[in-house]
């Protein structure tokens, strides 16, 4: 992960988006799958948001979620979240391109 400079973020205001593997505003930053399991959450998901200077803090464009099962681990969650990302991201891109 790399945080962009304020100059870049401000220059491209509302033009940069990020896909993040959590249901923001929960679990900003790294190790989201591990953190959601450690917290005993029942749901996990993915968020697509506009990039701002705040880490994973920009306005949310879309989210999708899954139920966490008793058999889930970091790797299984990672795979399931990636499947959500692969479905949600193209929909968001298409929607934004039409605006």
Tab-separated table of N, CA, C and O in Angstrom:
chain	number	residue	atom	x	y	z
A	1	UNK	N	0.852	-1.169	0.000
A	1	UNK	CA	0.000	0.000	0.000
A	1	UNK	C	0.895	1.228	0.000
A	1	UNK	O	1.945	1.251	0.617
A	2	UNK	N	0.410	2.263	-0.689
A	2	UNK	CA	1.171	3.504	-0.758
A	2	UNK	C	0.207	4.668	-0.605
A	2	UNK	O	-0.820	4.727	-1.275
A	3	UNK	N	0.540	5.577	0.269
A	3	UNK	CA	-0.292	6.761	0.482
A	3	UNK	C	0.180	7.866	-0.459
A	3	UNK	O	1.373	8.158	-0.547
A	4	UNK	N	-0.765	8.452	-1.190
A	4	UNK	CA	-0.438	9.511	-2.134
A	4	UNK	C	-0.227	10.832	-1.414
A	4	UNK	O	-0.787	11.071	-0.343
A	5	UNK	N	0.543	11.698	-2.051
A	5	UNK	CA	0.787	13.015	-1.454
A	5	UNK	C	-0.489	13.859	-1.539
A	5	UNK	O	-1.323	13.662	-2.433
A	6	UNK	N	-0.626	14.818	-0.635
A	6	UNK	CA	-1.787	15.715	-0.693
A	6	UNK	C	-1.906	16.438	-2.038
A	6	UNK	O	-3.004	16.663	-2.533
A	7	UNK	N	-0.774	16.765	-2.649
A	7	UNK	CA	-0.802	17.469	-3.936
A	7	UNK	C	-1.456	16.606	-5.021
A	7	UNK	O	-2.277	17.089	-5.801
A	8	UNK	N	-1.112	15.340	-5.059
A	8	UNK	CA	-1.696	14.430	-6.055
A	8	UNK	C	-3.184	14.243	-5.778
A	8	UNK	O	-4.014	14.326	-6.686
A	9	UNK	N	-3.515	13.982	-4.530
A	9	UNK	CA	-4.915	13.760	-4.159
A	9	UNK	C	-5.759	14.987	-4.500
A	9	UNK	O	-6.845	14.861	-5.087
A	10	UNK	N	-5.277	16.156	-4.179
A	10	UNK	CA	-6.039	17.380	-4.447
A	10	UNK	C	-6.141	17.679	-5.943
A	10	UNK	O	-7.171	18.151	-6.424
A	11	UNK	N	-5.073	17.400	-6.681
A	11	UNK	CA	-5.084	17.633	-8.128
A	11	UNK	C	-6.137	16.763	-8.818
A	11	UNK	O	-6.792	17.199	-9.763
A	12	UNK	N	-6.293	15.529	-8.342
A	12	UNK	CA	-7.239	14.579	-8.944
A	12	UNK	C	-8.483	14.382	-8.079
A	12	UNK	O	-9.071	13.307	-8.062
A	13	UNK	N	-8.883	15.431	-7.399
A	13	UNK	CA	-10.048	15.366	-6.507
A	13	UNK	C	-11.251	14.718	-7.198
A	13	UNK	O	-11.638	15.110	-8.283
A	14	UNK	N	-11.793	13.705	-6.552
A	14	UNK	CA	-12.968	12.964	-7.018
A	14	UNK	C	-12.736	12.231	-8.337
A	14	UNK	O	-13.686	11.892	-9.048
A	15	UNK	N	-11.467	11.990	-8.679
A	15	UNK	CA	-11.144	11.229	-9.881
A	15	UNK	C	-10.375	9.958	-9.551
A	15	UNK	O	-10.249	9.088	-10.399
A	16	UNK	N	-9.873	9.855	-8.336
A	16	UNK	CA	-9.145	8.661	-7.906
A	16	UNK	C	-10.051	7.825	-7.027
A	16	UNK	O	-10.694	8.339	-6.109
A	17	UNK	N	-10.092	6.513	-7.316
A	17	UNK	CA	-10.863	5.626	-6.457
A	17	UNK	C	-9.949	4.516	-5.958
A	17	UNK	O	-8.908	4.221	-6.544
A	18	UNK	N	-10.354	3.920	-4.853
A	18	UNK	CA	-9.598	2.838	-4.240
A	18	UNK	C	-10.563	1.710	-3.890
A	18	UNK	O	-11.704	1.951	-3.516
A	19	UNK	N	-10.077	0.494	-4.015
A	19	UNK	CA	-10.843	-0.661	-3.584
A	19	UNK	C	-10.168	-1.174	-2.315
A	19	UNK	O	-8.949	-1.348	-2.284
A	20	UNK	N	-10.962	-1.362	-1.275
A	20	UNK	CA	-10.401	-1.719	0.032
A	20	UNK	C	-11.134	-2.935	0.594
A	20	UNK	O	-12.360	-2.971	0.597
A	21	UNK	N	-10.399	-3.928	1.098
A	21	UNK	CA	-11.012	-5.169	1.577
A	21	UNK	C	-11.553	-5.090	3.005
A	21	UNK	O	-11.098	-5.791	3.902
A	22	UNK	N	-12.514	-4.211	3.211
A	22	UNK	CA	-13.260	-4.164	4.470
A	22	UNK	C	-14.511	-3.334	4.256
A	22	UNK	O	-14.637	-2.635	3.256
A	23	UNK	N	-15.406	-3.429	5.207
A	23	UNK	CA	-16.603	-2.601	5.172
A	23	UNK	C	-16.282	-1.302	5.899
A	23	UNK	O	-16.488	-1.168	7.101
A	24	UNK	N	-15.694	-0.385	5.145
A	24	UNK	CA	-15.335	0.894	5.742
A	24	UNK	C	-16.571	1.541	6.351
A	24	UNK	O	-17.665	1.356	5.850
A	25	UNK	N	-16.428	2.230	7.454
A	25	UNK	CA	-15.191	2.754	8.017
A	25	UNK	C	-14.421	1.782	8.917
A	25	UNK	O	-13.394	2.157	9.487
A	26	UNK	N	-14.883	0.536	9.051
A	26	UNK	CA	-14.134	-0.424	9.868
A	26	UNK	C	-12.866	-0.878	9.147
A	26	UNK	O	-12.865	-1.019	7.927
A	27	UNK	N	-11.843	-1.117	9.907
A	27	UNK	CA	-10.614	-1.746	9.439
A	27	UNK	C	-9.933	-1.018	8.291
A	27	UNK	O	-9.665	-1.594	7.239
A	28	UNK	N	-9.637	0.232	8.528
A	28	UNK	CA	-8.821	0.983	7.573
A	28	UNK	C	-7.406	0.432	7.627
A	28	UNK	O	-6.975	-0.102	8.635
A	29	UNK	N	-6.686	0.553	6.526
A	29	UNK	CA	-5.295	0.109	6.504
A	29	UNK	C	-5.135	-1.351	6.138
A	29	UNK	O	-5.935	-1.914	5.395
A	30	UNK	N	-4.106	-1.958	6.698
A	30	UNK	CA	-3.688	-3.308	6.314
A	30	UNK	C	-4.273	-4.398	7.211
A	30	UNK	O	-4.860	-4.118	8.249
A	31	UNK	N	-4.058	-5.644	6.797
A	31	UNK	CA	-4.411	-6.850	7.565
A	31	UNK	C	-5.894	-6.923	7.928
A	31	UNK	O	-6.257	-7.337	9.023
A	32	UNK	N	-6.745	-6.554	7.002
A	32	UNK	CA	-8.169	-6.489	7.303
A	32	UNK	C	-8.775	-7.854	7.588
A	32	UNK	O	-9.623	-7.977	8.477
A	33	UNK	N	-8.363	-8.879	6.853
A	33	UNK	CA	-8.949	-10.210	7.055
A	33	UNK	C	-8.604	-10.732	8.457
A	33	UNK	O	-9.474	-11.258	9.166
A	34	UNK	N	-7.368	-10.570	8.832
A	34	UNK	CA	-6.923	-10.987	10.167
A	34	UNK	C	-7.682	-10.219	11.250
A	34	UNK	O	-8.133	-10.795	12.238
A	35	UNK	N	-7.840	-8.946	11.059
A	35	UNK	CA	-8.486	-8.104	12.067
A	35	UNK	C	-9.972	-8.424	12.222
A	35	UNK	O	-10.499	-8.419	13.328
A	36	UNK	N	-10.647	-8.711	11.105
A	36	UNK	CA	-12.071	-9.018	11.176
A	36	UNK	C	-12.290	-10.357	11.887
A	36	UNK	O	-13.236	-10.502	12.663
A	37	UNK	N	-11.403	-11.318	11.650
A	37	UNK	CA	-11.506	-12.608	12.340
A	37	UNK	C	-11.214	-12.452	13.835
A	37	UNK	O	-11.929	-13.009	14.669
A	38	UNK	N	-10.189	-11.685	14.153
A	38	UNK	CA	-9.823	-11.485	15.556
A	38	UNK	C	-10.945	-10.790	16.340
A	38	UNK	O	-11.134	-11.068	17.524
A	39	UNK	N	-11.695	-9.938	15.664
A	39	UNK	CA	-12.784	-9.218	16.324
A	39	UNK	C	-14.046	-10.073	16.456
A	39	UNK	O	-14.974	-9.697	17.167
A	40	UNK	N	-14.082	-11.208	15.757
A	40	UNK	CA	-15.260	-12.061	15.813
A	40	UNK	C	-16.457	-11.510	15.047
A	40	UNK	O	-17.601	-11.853	15.348
A	41	UNK	N	-16.172	-10.689	14.034
A	41	UNK	CA	-17.261	-10.117	13.238
A	41	UNK	C	-18.034	-11.206	12.504
A	41	UNK	O	-17.498	-12.262	12.178
A	42	UNK	N	-19.287	-10.919	12.226
A	42	UNK	CA	-20.163	-11.846	11.498
A	42	UNK	C	-20.139	-11.579	10.000
A	42	UNK	O	-20.503	-12.436	9.208
A	43	UNK	N	-19.731	-10.347	9.608
A	43	UNK	CA	-19.704	-9.963	8.201
A	43	UNK	C	-18.368	-9.321	7.853
A	43	UNK	O	-17.708	-8.740	8.703
A	44	UNK	N	-18.029	-9.453	6.594
A	44	UNK	CA	-16.819	-8.857	6.051
A	44	UNK	C	-17.190	-8.365	4.662
A	44	UNK	O	-18.254	-8.719	4.150
A	45	UNK	N	-16.346	-7.577	4.050
A	45	UNK	CA	-16.710	-7.110	2.732
A	45	UNK	C	-15.649	-6.273	2.068
A	45	UNK	O	-14.485	-6.280	2.464
A	46	UNK	N	-16.098	-5.564	1.072
A	46	UNK	CA	-15.226	-4.729	0.262
A	46	UNK	C	-15.893	-3.371	0.086
A	46	UNK	O	-17.117	-3.283	0.005
A	47	UNK	N	-15.066	-2.337	0.050
A	47	UNK	CA	-15.552	-0.974	-0.169
A	47	UNK	C	-14.775	-0.348	-1.313
A	47	UNK	O	-13.571	-0.555	-1.433
A	48	UNK	N	-15.473	0.409	-2.132
A	48	UNK	CA	-14.831	1.234	-3.147
A	48	UNK	C	-15.144	2.669	-2.756
A	48	UNK	O	-16.300	3.020	-2.502
A	49	UNK	N	-14.087	3.477	-2.675
A	49	UNK	CA	-14.265	4.847	-2.195
A	49	UNK	C	-13.376	5.804	-2.955
A	49	UNK	O	-12.392	5.400	-3.586
A	50	UNK	N	-13.755	7.086	-2.900
A	50	UNK	CA	-12.900	8.115	-3.472
A	50	UNK	C	-11.688	8.298	-2.570
A	50	UNK	O	-11.790	8.197	-1.352
A	51	UNK	N	-10.552	8.544	-3.191
A	51	UNK	CA	-9.313	8.764	-2.447
A	51	UNK	C	-9.283	10.202	-1.942
A	51	UNK	O	-9.530	11.141	-2.700
A	52	UNK	N	-8.992	10.340	-0.664
A	52	UNK	CA	-8.767	11.643	-0.044
A	52	UNK	C	-7.441	11.565	0.708
A	52	UNK	O	-6.792	10.513	0.723
A	53	UNK	N	-7.085	12.636	1.356
A	53	UNK	CA	-5.847	12.629	2.135
A	53	UNK	C	-5.924	11.682	3.324
A	53	UNK	O	-4.903	11.201	3.801
A	54	UNK	N	-7.123	11.394	3.804
A	54	UNK	CA	-7.289	10.492	4.948
A	54	UNK	C	-7.203	9.047	4.468
A	54	UNK	O	-7.883	8.660	3.511
A	55	UNK	N	-6.383	8.253	5.107
A	55	UNK	CA	-6.212	6.857	4.731
A	55	UNK	C	-7.551	6.130	4.779
A	55	UNK	O	-8.196	6.062	5.833
A	56	UNK	N	-7.981	5.602	3.637
A	56	UNK	CA	-9.239	4.865	3.515
A	56	UNK	C	-10.416	5.645	4.101
A	56	UNK	O	-11.339	5.066	4.663
A	57	UNK	N	-10.367	6.959	3.957
A	57	UNK	CA	-11.373	7.798	4.590
A	57	UNK	C	-12.259	8.576	3.641
A	57	UNK	O	-13.090	9.359	4.085
A	58	UNK	N	-12.103	8.382	2.339
A	58	UNK	CA	-12.904	9.131	1.380
A	58	UNK	C	-14.335	8.627	1.298
A	58	UNK	O	-14.662	7.542	1.807
A	59	UNK	N	-15.195	9.405	0.650
A	59	UNK	CA	-16.591	9.019	0.504
A	59	UNK	C	-16.736	7.651	-0.173
A	59	UNK	O	-16.087	7.375	-1.184
A	60	UNK	N	-17.604	6.825	0.386
A	60	UNK	CA	-17.818	5.481	-0.138
A	60	UNK	C	-18.724	5.548	-1.361
A	60	UNK	O	-19.773	6.192	-1.335
A	61	UNK	N	-18.307	4.852	-2.414
A	61	UNK	CA	-19.080	4.777	-3.651
A	61	UNK	C	-19.974	3.540	-3.622
A	61	UNK	O	-21.138	3.603	-3.993
A	62	UNK	N	-19.401	2.408	-3.194
A	62	UNK	CA	-20.161	1.149	-3.168
A	62	UNK	C	-19.518	0.184	-2.182
A	62	UNK	O	-18.316	0.268	-1.902
A	63	UNK	N	-20.336	-0.743	-1.686
A	63	UNK	CA	-19.856	-1.800	-0.800
A	63	UNK	C	-20.594	-3.098	-1.140
A	63	UNK	O	-21.710	-3.070	-1.649
A	64	UNK	N	-19.934	-4.203	-0.835
A	64	UNK	CA	-20.557	-5.527	-0.934
A	64	UNK	C	-20.069	-6.319	0.268
A	64	UNK	O	-18.950	-6.116	0.748
A	65	UNK	N	-20.908	-7.226	0.753
A	65	UNK	CA	-20.524	-7.958	1.962
A	65	UNK	C	-20.796	-9.448	1.829
A	65	UNK	O	-21.577	-9.882	0.981
A	66	UNK	N	-20.114	-10.194	2.693
A	66	UNK	CA	-20.303	-11.636	2.814
A	66	UNK	C	-20.476	-11.979	4.287
A	66	UNK	O	-20.040	-11.225	5.155
A	67	UNK	N	-21.102	-13.096	4.536
A	67	UNK	CA	-21.192	-13.639	5.891
A	67	UNK	C	-19.893	-14.389	6.178
A	67	UNK	O	-19.377	-15.109	5.318
A	68	UNK	N	-19.386	-14.255	7.378
A	68	UNK	CA	-18.209	-15.014	7.797
A	68	UNK	C	-18.700	-16.331	8.380
A	68	UNK	O	-19.613	-16.341	9.212
A	69	UNK	N	-18.105	-17.427	7.939
A	69	UNK	CA	-18.490	-18.745	8.438
A	69	UNK	C	-17.510	-19.211	9.498
A	69	UNK	O	-16.390	-18.690	9.600
A	70	UNK	N	-17.893	-20.217	10.253
A	70	UNK	CA	-17.012	-20.745	11.300
A	70	UNK	C	-15.762	-21.391	10.718
A	70	UNK	O	-14.755	-21.538	11.402
A	71	UNK	N	-15.810	-21.762	9.445
A	71	UNK	CA	-14.659	-22.400	8.797
A	71	UNK	C	-13.721	-21.401	8.120
A	71	UNK	O	-12.696	-21.804	7.576
A	72	UNK	N	-14.077	-20.145	8.117
A	72	UNK	CA	-13.240	-19.152	7.435
A	72	UNK	C	-11.925	-18.927	8.167
A	72	UNK	O	-11.839	-19.012	9.393
A	73	UNK	N	-10.917	-18.649	7.371
A	73	UNK	CA	-9.603	-18.247	7.859
A	73	UNK	C	-9.128	-17.099	6.972
A	73	UNK	O	-9.865	-16.665	6.088
A	74	UNK	N	-7.943	-16.613	7.199
A	74	UNK	CA	-7.452	-15.461	6.439
A	74	UNK	C	-7.465	-15.748	4.941
A	74	UNK	O	-7.935	-14.930	4.146
A	75	UNK	N	-6.985	-16.913	4.539
A	75	UNK	CA	-6.911	-17.233	3.110
A	75	UNK	C	-8.292	-17.392	2.476
A	75	UNK	O	-8.519	-16.924	1.363
A	76	UNK	N	-9.215	-18.041	3.172
A	76	UNK	CA	-10.550	-18.215	2.589
A	76	UNK	C	-11.260	-16.869	2.465
A	76	UNK	O	-11.940	-16.610	1.466
A	77	UNK	N	-11.087	-16.011	3.461
A	77	UNK	CA	-11.688	-14.676	3.371
A	77	UNK	C	-11.066	-13.874	2.236
A	77	UNK	O	-11.773	-13.190	1.493
A	78	UNK	N	-9.761	-13.980	2.103
A	78	UNK	CA	-9.073	-13.259	1.034
A	78	UNK	C	-9.642	-13.664	-0.325
A	78	UNK	O	-9.946	-12.800	-1.157
A	79	UNK	N	-9.813	-14.948	-0.553
A	79	UNK	CA	-10.356	-15.427	-1.831
A	79	UNK	C	-11.788	-14.962	-2.042
A	79	UNK	O	-12.153	-14.511	-3.129
A	80	UNK	N	-12.603	-15.058	-1.012
A	80	UNK	CA	-14.006	-14.670	-1.143
A	80	UNK	C	-14.154	-13.167	-1.353
A	80	UNK	O	-14.998	-12.714	-2.124
A	81	UNK	N	-13.323	-12.388	-0.687
A	81	UNK	CA	-13.358	-10.933	-0.866
A	81	UNK	C	-12.885	-10.569	-2.264
A	81	UNK	O	-13.462	-9.691	-2.922
A	82	UNK	N	-11.867	-11.243	-2.763
A	82	UNK	CA	-11.400	-10.968	-4.123
A	82	UNK	C	-12.492	-11.256	-5.148
A	82	UNK	O	-12.635	-10.526	-6.135
A	83	UNK	N	-13.277	-12.287	-4.917
A	83	UNK	CA	-14.396	-12.577	-5.822
A	83	UNK	C	-15.402	-11.419	-5.821
A	83	UNK	O	-15.913	-11.037	-6.876
A	84	UNK	N	-15.675	-10.872	-4.638
A	84	UNK	CA	-16.558	-9.699	-4.561
A	84	UNK	C	-15.955	-8.508	-5.300
A	84	UNK	O	-16.654	-7.790	-6.021
A	85	UNK	N	-14.661	-8.301	-5.101
A	85	UNK	CA	-13.977	-7.184	-5.760
A	85	UNK	C	-14.106	-7.291	-7.274
A	85	UNK	O	-14.370	-6.289	-7.955
A	86	UNK	N	-13.940	-8.500	-7.799
A	86	UNK	CA	-13.979	-8.713	-9.251
A	86	UNK	C	-15.370	-8.474	-9.827
A	86	UNK	O	-15.500	-8.199	-11.023
A	87	UNK	N	-16.395	-8.563	-9.011
A	87	UNK	CA	-17.752	-8.275	-9.459
A	87	UNK	C	-18.100	-6.789	-9.273
A	87	UNK	O	-18.699	-6.174	-10.146
A	88	UNK	N	-17.734	-6.249	-8.129
A	88	UNK	CA	-18.141	-4.890	-7.792
A	88	UNK	C	-17.360	-3.822	-8.559
A	88	UNK	O	-17.942	-2.839	-9.022
A	89	UNK	N	-16.069	-3.999	-8.696
A	89	UNK	CA	-15.219	-2.972	-9.306
A	89	UNK	C	-15.660	-2.625	-10.730
A	89	UNK	O	-15.823	-1.433	-11.045
A	90	UNK	N	-15.896	-3.608	-11.613
A	90	UNK	CA	-16.344	-3.245	-12.963
A	90	UNK	C	-17.686	-2.511	-12.971
A	90	UNK	O	-17.899	-1.605	-13.784
A	91	UNK	N	-18.589	-2.876	-12.072
A	91	UNK	CA	-19.881	-2.178	-11.995
A	91	UNK	C	-19.691	-0.710	-11.628
A	91	UNK	O	-20.337	0.173	-12.186
A	92	UNK	N	-18.799	-0.470	-10.664
A	92	UNK	CA	-18.548	0.907	-10.237
A	92	UNK	C	-17.881	1.697	-11.356
A	92	UNK	O	-18.276	2.840	-11.634
A	93	UNK	N	-16.912	1.101	-12.022
A	93	UNK	CA	-16.233	1.782	-13.127
A	93	UNK	C	-17.232	2.146	-14.234
A	93	UNK	O	-17.237	3.256	-14.752
A	94	UNK	N	-18.095	1.197	-14.558
A	94	UNK	CA	-19.105	1.445	-15.591
A	94	UNK	C	-20.035	2.585	-15.176
A	94	UNK	O	-20.324	3.490	-15.978
A	95	UNK	N	-20.470	2.566	-13.943
A	95	UNK	CA	-21.358	3.621	-13.445
A	95	UNK	C	-20.682	4.982	-13.489
A	95	UNK	O	-21.268	5.968	-13.943
A	96	UNK	N	-19.429	5.055	-13.036
A	96	UNK	CA	-18.710	6.325	-13.032
A	96	UNK	C	-18.436	6.813	-14.445
A	96	UNK	O	-18.451	8.024	-14.719
A	97	UNK	N	-18.182	5.904	-15.374
A	97	UNK	CA	-17.916	6.288	-16.767
A	97	UNK	C	-19.157	6.880	-17.429
A	97	UNK	O	-19.039	7.687	-18.355
A	98	UNK	N	-20.331	6.509	-16.952
A	98	UNK	CA	-21.577	7.017	-17.521
A	98	UNK	C	-21.967	8.380	-16.955
A	98	UNK	O	-22.861	9.027	-17.489
A	99	UNK	N	-21.331	8.800	-15.877
A	99	UNK	CA	-21.678	10.094	-15.267
A	99	UNK	C	-21.065	11.246	-16.022
A	99	UNK	O	-20.114	11.168	-16.679
